[in-house]
Tab-separated table of C-alpha atoms in Angstrom:
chain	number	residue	atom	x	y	z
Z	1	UNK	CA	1.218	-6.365	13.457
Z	2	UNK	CA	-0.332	-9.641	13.715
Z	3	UNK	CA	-3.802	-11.194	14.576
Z	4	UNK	CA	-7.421	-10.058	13.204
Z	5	UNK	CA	-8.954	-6.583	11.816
Z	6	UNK	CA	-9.915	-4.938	14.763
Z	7	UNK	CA	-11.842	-1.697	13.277
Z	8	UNK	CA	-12.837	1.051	15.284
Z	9	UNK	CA	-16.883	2.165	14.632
Z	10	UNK	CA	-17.280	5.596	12.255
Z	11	UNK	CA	-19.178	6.992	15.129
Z	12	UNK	CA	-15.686	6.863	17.697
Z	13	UNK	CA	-13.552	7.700	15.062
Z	14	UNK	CA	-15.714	11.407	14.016
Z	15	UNK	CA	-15.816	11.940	17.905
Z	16	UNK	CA	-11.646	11.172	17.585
Z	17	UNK	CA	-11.356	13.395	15.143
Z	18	UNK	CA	-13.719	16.284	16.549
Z	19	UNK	CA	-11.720	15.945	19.570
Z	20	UNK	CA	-8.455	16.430	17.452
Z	21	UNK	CA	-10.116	19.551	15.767
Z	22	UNK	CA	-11.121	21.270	18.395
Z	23	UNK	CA	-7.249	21.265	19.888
Z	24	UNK	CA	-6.493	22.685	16.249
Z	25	UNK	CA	-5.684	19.880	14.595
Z	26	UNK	CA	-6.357	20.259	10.565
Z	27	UNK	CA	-4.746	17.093	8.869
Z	28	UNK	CA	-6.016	13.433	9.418
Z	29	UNK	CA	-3.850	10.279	9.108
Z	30	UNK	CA	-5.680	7.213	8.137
Z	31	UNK	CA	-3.167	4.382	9.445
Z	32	UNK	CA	-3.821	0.945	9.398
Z	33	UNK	CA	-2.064	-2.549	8.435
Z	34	UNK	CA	-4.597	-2.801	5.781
Z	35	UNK	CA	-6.593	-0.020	5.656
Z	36	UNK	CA	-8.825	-0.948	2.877
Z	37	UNK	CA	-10.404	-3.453	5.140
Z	38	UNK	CA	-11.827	-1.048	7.759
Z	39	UNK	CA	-15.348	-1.731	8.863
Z	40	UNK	CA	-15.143	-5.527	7.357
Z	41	UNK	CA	-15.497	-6.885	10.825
Z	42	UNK	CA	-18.202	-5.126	12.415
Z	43	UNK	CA	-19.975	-3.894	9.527
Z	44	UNK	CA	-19.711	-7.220	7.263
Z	45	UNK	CA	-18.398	-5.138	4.521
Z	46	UNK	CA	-15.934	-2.826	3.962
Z	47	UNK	CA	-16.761	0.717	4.724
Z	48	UNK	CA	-13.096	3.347	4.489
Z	49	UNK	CA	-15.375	5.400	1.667
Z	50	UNK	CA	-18.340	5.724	4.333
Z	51	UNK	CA	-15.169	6.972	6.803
Z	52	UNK	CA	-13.950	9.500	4.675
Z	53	UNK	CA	-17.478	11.221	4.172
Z	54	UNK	CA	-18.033	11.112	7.735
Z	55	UNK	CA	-14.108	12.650	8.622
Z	56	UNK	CA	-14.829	15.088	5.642
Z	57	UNK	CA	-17.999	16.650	7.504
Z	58	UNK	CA	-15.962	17.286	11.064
Z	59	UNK	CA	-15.480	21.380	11.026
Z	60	UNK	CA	-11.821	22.004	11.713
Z	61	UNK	CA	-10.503	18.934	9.461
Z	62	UNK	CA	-9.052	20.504	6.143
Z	63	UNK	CA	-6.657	17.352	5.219
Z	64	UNK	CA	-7.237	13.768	5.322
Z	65	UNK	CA	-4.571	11.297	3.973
Z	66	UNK	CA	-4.747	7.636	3.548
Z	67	UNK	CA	-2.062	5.350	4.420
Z	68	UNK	CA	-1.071	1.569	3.843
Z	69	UNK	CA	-4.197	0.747	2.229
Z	70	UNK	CA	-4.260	-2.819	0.651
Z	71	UNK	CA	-4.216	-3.283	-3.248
Z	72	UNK	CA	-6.162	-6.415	-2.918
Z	73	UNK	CA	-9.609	-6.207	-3.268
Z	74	UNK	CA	-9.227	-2.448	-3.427
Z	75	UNK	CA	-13.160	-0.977	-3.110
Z	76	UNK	CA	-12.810	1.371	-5.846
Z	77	UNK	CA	-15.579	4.014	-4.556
Z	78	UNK	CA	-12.340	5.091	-2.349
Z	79	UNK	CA	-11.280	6.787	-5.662
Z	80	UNK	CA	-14.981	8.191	-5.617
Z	81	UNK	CA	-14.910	9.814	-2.552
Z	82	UNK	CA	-11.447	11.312	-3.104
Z	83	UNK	CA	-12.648	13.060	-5.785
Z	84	UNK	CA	-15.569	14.196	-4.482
Z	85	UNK	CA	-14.220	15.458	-0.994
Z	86	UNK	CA	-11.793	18.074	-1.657
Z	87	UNK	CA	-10.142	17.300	2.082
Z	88	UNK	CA	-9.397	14.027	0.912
Z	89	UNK	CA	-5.907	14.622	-0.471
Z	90	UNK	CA	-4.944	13.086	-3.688
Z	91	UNK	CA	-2.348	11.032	-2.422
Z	92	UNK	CA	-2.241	6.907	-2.217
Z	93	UNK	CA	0.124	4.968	0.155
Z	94	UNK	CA	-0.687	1.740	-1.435
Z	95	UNK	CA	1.898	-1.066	-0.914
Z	96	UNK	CA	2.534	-3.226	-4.175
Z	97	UNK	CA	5.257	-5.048	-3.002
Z	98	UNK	CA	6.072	-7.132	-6.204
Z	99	UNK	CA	5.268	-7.203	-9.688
Z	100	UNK	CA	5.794	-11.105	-10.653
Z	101	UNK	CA	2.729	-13.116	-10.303
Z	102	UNK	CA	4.895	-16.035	-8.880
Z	103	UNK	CA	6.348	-14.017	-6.256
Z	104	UNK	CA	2.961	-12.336	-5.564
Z	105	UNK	CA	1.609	-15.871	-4.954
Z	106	UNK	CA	4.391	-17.264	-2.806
Z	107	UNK	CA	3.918	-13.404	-0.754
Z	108	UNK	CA	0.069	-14.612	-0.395
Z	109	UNK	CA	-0.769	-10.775	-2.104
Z	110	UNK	CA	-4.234	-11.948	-3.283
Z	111	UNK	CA	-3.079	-10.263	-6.462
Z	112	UNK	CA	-1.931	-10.256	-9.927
Z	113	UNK	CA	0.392	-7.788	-11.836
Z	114	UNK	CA	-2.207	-7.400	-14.556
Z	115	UNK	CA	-4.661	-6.289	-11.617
Z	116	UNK	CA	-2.446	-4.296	-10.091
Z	117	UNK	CA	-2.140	-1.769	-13.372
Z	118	UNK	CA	-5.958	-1.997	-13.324
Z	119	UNK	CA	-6.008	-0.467	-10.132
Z	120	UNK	CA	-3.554	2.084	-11.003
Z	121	UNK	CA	-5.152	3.003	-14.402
Z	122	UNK	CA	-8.373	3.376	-12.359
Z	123	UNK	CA	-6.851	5.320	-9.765
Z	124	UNK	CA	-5.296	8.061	-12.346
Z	125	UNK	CA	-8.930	8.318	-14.425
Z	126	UNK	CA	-11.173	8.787	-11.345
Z	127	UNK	CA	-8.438	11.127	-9.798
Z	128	UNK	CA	-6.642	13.448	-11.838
Z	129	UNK	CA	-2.933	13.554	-10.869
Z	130	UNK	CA	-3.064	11.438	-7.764
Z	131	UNK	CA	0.508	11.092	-5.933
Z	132	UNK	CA	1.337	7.488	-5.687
Z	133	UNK	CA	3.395	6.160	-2.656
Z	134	UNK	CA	4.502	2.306	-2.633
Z	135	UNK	CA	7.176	-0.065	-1.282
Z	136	UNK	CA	8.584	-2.997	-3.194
Z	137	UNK	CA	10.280	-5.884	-1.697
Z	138	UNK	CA	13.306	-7.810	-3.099
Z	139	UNK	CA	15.132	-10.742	-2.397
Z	140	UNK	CA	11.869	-13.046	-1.537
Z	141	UNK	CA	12.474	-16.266	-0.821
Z	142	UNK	CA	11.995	-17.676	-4.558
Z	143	UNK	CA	12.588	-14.563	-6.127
Z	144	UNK	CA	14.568	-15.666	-9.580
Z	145	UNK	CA	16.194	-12.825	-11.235
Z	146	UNK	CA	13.513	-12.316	-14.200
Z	147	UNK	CA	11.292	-12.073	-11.029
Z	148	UNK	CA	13.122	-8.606	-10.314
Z	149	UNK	CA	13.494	-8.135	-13.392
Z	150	UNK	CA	9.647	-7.561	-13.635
Z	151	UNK	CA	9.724	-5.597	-10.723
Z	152	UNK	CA	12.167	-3.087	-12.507
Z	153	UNK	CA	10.459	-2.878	-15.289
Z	154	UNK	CA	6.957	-2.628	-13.965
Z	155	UNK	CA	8.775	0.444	-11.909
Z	156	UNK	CA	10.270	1.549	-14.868
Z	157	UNK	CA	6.888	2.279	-16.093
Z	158	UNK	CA	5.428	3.864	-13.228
Z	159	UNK	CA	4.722	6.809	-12.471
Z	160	UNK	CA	5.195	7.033	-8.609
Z	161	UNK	CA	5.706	9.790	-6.258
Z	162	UNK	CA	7.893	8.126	-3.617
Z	163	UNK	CA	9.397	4.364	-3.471
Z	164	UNK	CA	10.397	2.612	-0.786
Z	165	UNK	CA	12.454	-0.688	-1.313
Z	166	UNK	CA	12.645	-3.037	1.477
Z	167	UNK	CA	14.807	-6.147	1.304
Z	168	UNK	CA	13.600	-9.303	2.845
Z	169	UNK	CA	15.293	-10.164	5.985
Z	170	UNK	CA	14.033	-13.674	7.773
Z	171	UNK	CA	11.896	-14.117	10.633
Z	172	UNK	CA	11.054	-16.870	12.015
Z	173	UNK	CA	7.197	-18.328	12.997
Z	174	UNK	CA	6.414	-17.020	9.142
Z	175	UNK	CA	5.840	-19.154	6.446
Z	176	UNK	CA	8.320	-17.310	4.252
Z	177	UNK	CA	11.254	-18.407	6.958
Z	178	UNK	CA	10.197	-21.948	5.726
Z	179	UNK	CA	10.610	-21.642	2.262
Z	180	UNK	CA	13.193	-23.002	-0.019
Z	181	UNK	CA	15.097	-21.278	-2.557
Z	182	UNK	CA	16.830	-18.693	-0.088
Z	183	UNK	CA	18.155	-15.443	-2.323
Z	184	UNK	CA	21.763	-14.648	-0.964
Z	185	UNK	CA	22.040	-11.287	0.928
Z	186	UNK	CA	24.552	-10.189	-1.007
Z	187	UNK	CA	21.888	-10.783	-3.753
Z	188	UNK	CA	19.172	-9.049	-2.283
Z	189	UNK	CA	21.099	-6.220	-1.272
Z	190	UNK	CA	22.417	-5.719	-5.387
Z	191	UNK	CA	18.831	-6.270	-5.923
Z	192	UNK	CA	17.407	-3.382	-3.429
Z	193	UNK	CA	20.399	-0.958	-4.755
Z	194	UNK	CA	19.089	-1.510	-8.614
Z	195	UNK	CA	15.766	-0.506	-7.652
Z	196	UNK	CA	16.795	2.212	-5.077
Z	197	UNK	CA	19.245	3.800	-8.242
Z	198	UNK	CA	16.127	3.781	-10.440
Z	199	UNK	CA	13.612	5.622	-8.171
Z	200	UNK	CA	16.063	8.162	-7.917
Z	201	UNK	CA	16.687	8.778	-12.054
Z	202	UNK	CA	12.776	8.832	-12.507
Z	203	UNK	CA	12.709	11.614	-9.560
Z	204	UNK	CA	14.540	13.657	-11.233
C-alpha cells in the first residue's frame, strides 16, 4: 500500500459495523497499514482508542481485534481501552520488524530497540497476558551479521505468541532498492531459517 492515511470517520465505521451485526456478525477486524494512525488526518490527532469505545458499544459485536498497528509513536491509551473493554481482545499484531537501531534507521522505523521493550513492558503491565503477534525482517540491505544477531537475541527474549519472518526481496522505486551493502540471498535465506528454527523451540 502506498500514498497517504486515508481514515474512515468513527461515525461510518459504527454504522459499518452495525450493519455487520445485524447480518450476525460478532468479531471485528481492525486492518490497516498502520493502524495506530487512524483518525490523524481528519481529526488532527490520532483517535484508534476513541474507535474501539465506539465499536465496543455496537450490540451484536462480542470481539474486536487489532491488526498491523504501528510501534512508532504507539498512543498508549490503546492499552487503556483494551483493558477496559472486555470485547477488545487481548491480542497485538504489532510489526517490529528489527531489533538493531542501525537497521531500524536505514528501515526509516521511527524507532529504537530500547523503545521498542518500553512498549512491550507497557503493553504486558496495562494488559495482563496480552498475545503478541509480530514479523521480523532479515537480510536488509545493510544488515551486518551482529545486526541479526540482535534480532535473535531480542527474540530470544520475547515472549511472543506468533512470528512471522519475512526476508527482504528488492523492489524497485524504494529507497531500500538503492542502497549499498546488498546481503546475499543465500544469506538472507540462512538468516530467515535461524529465526524461523527459534520461533518454533520457544513455541513449544
Amino acid at each position: 500500500m502506498r500514498g497517504k492515511h486515508v481514515s474512515k470517520t468513527i461515525e461510518a465505521l459504527v454504522k459499518e459495523a452495525e450493519n455487520l451485526a445485524r447480518m450476525g456478525v460478532k468479531e471485528l477486524m481492525l486492518i490497516a497499514q498502520e493502524l495506530t494512525y487512524y483518525g490523524l488526518d481528519i481529526y488532527k490527532e490520532r483517535q484508534l482508542p476513541q474507535l474501539l469505545h465506539a465499536l465496543a458499544a455496537v450490540e451484536g459485536i462480542e470481539w474486536i481485534r487489532l491488526h498491523y498497528a504501528y510501534p512508532s509513536k504507539f498512543p498508549l491509551d490503546i492499552f487503556t481501552a483494551m483493558a477496559e473493554l472486555p470485547q477488545v481482545c487481548n491480542y497485538l499484531d504489532i510489526p517490529l520488524q528489527h531489533a538493531s537501531d542501525t537497521v531500524l534507521e536505514r528501515m526509516r522505523r521511527q524507532i529504537t530497540q530500547a523503545e521498542t521493550r518500553e512498549l512491550i513492558a507497557e503493553a504486558r503491565k496495562s494488559v495482563p497476558g496480552i498475545a503478541i503477534r509480530t514479523t521480523m525482517l532479515v537480510g536488509f540491505p545493510g544488515e551486518t551479521e551482529e545486526d541479526f544477531l540482535e534480532t535473535f537475541r531480542f527474540i530470544n527474549e520475547l515472549d511472543v505468541a506468533y512470528l512471522h519472518v519475512f526476508t527482504y526481496s528488492e523492489r524497485p522505486n524504494t529507497p531500500a532498492f538503492e542502497m549499498e551493502n546488498v546481503v546475499p540471498m543465500e544469506e538472507r535465506r540462512r538468516r530467515n531459517k535461524m529465526l524461523t528454527i527459534l520461533s518454533e523451540k520457544k513455541k513449544r
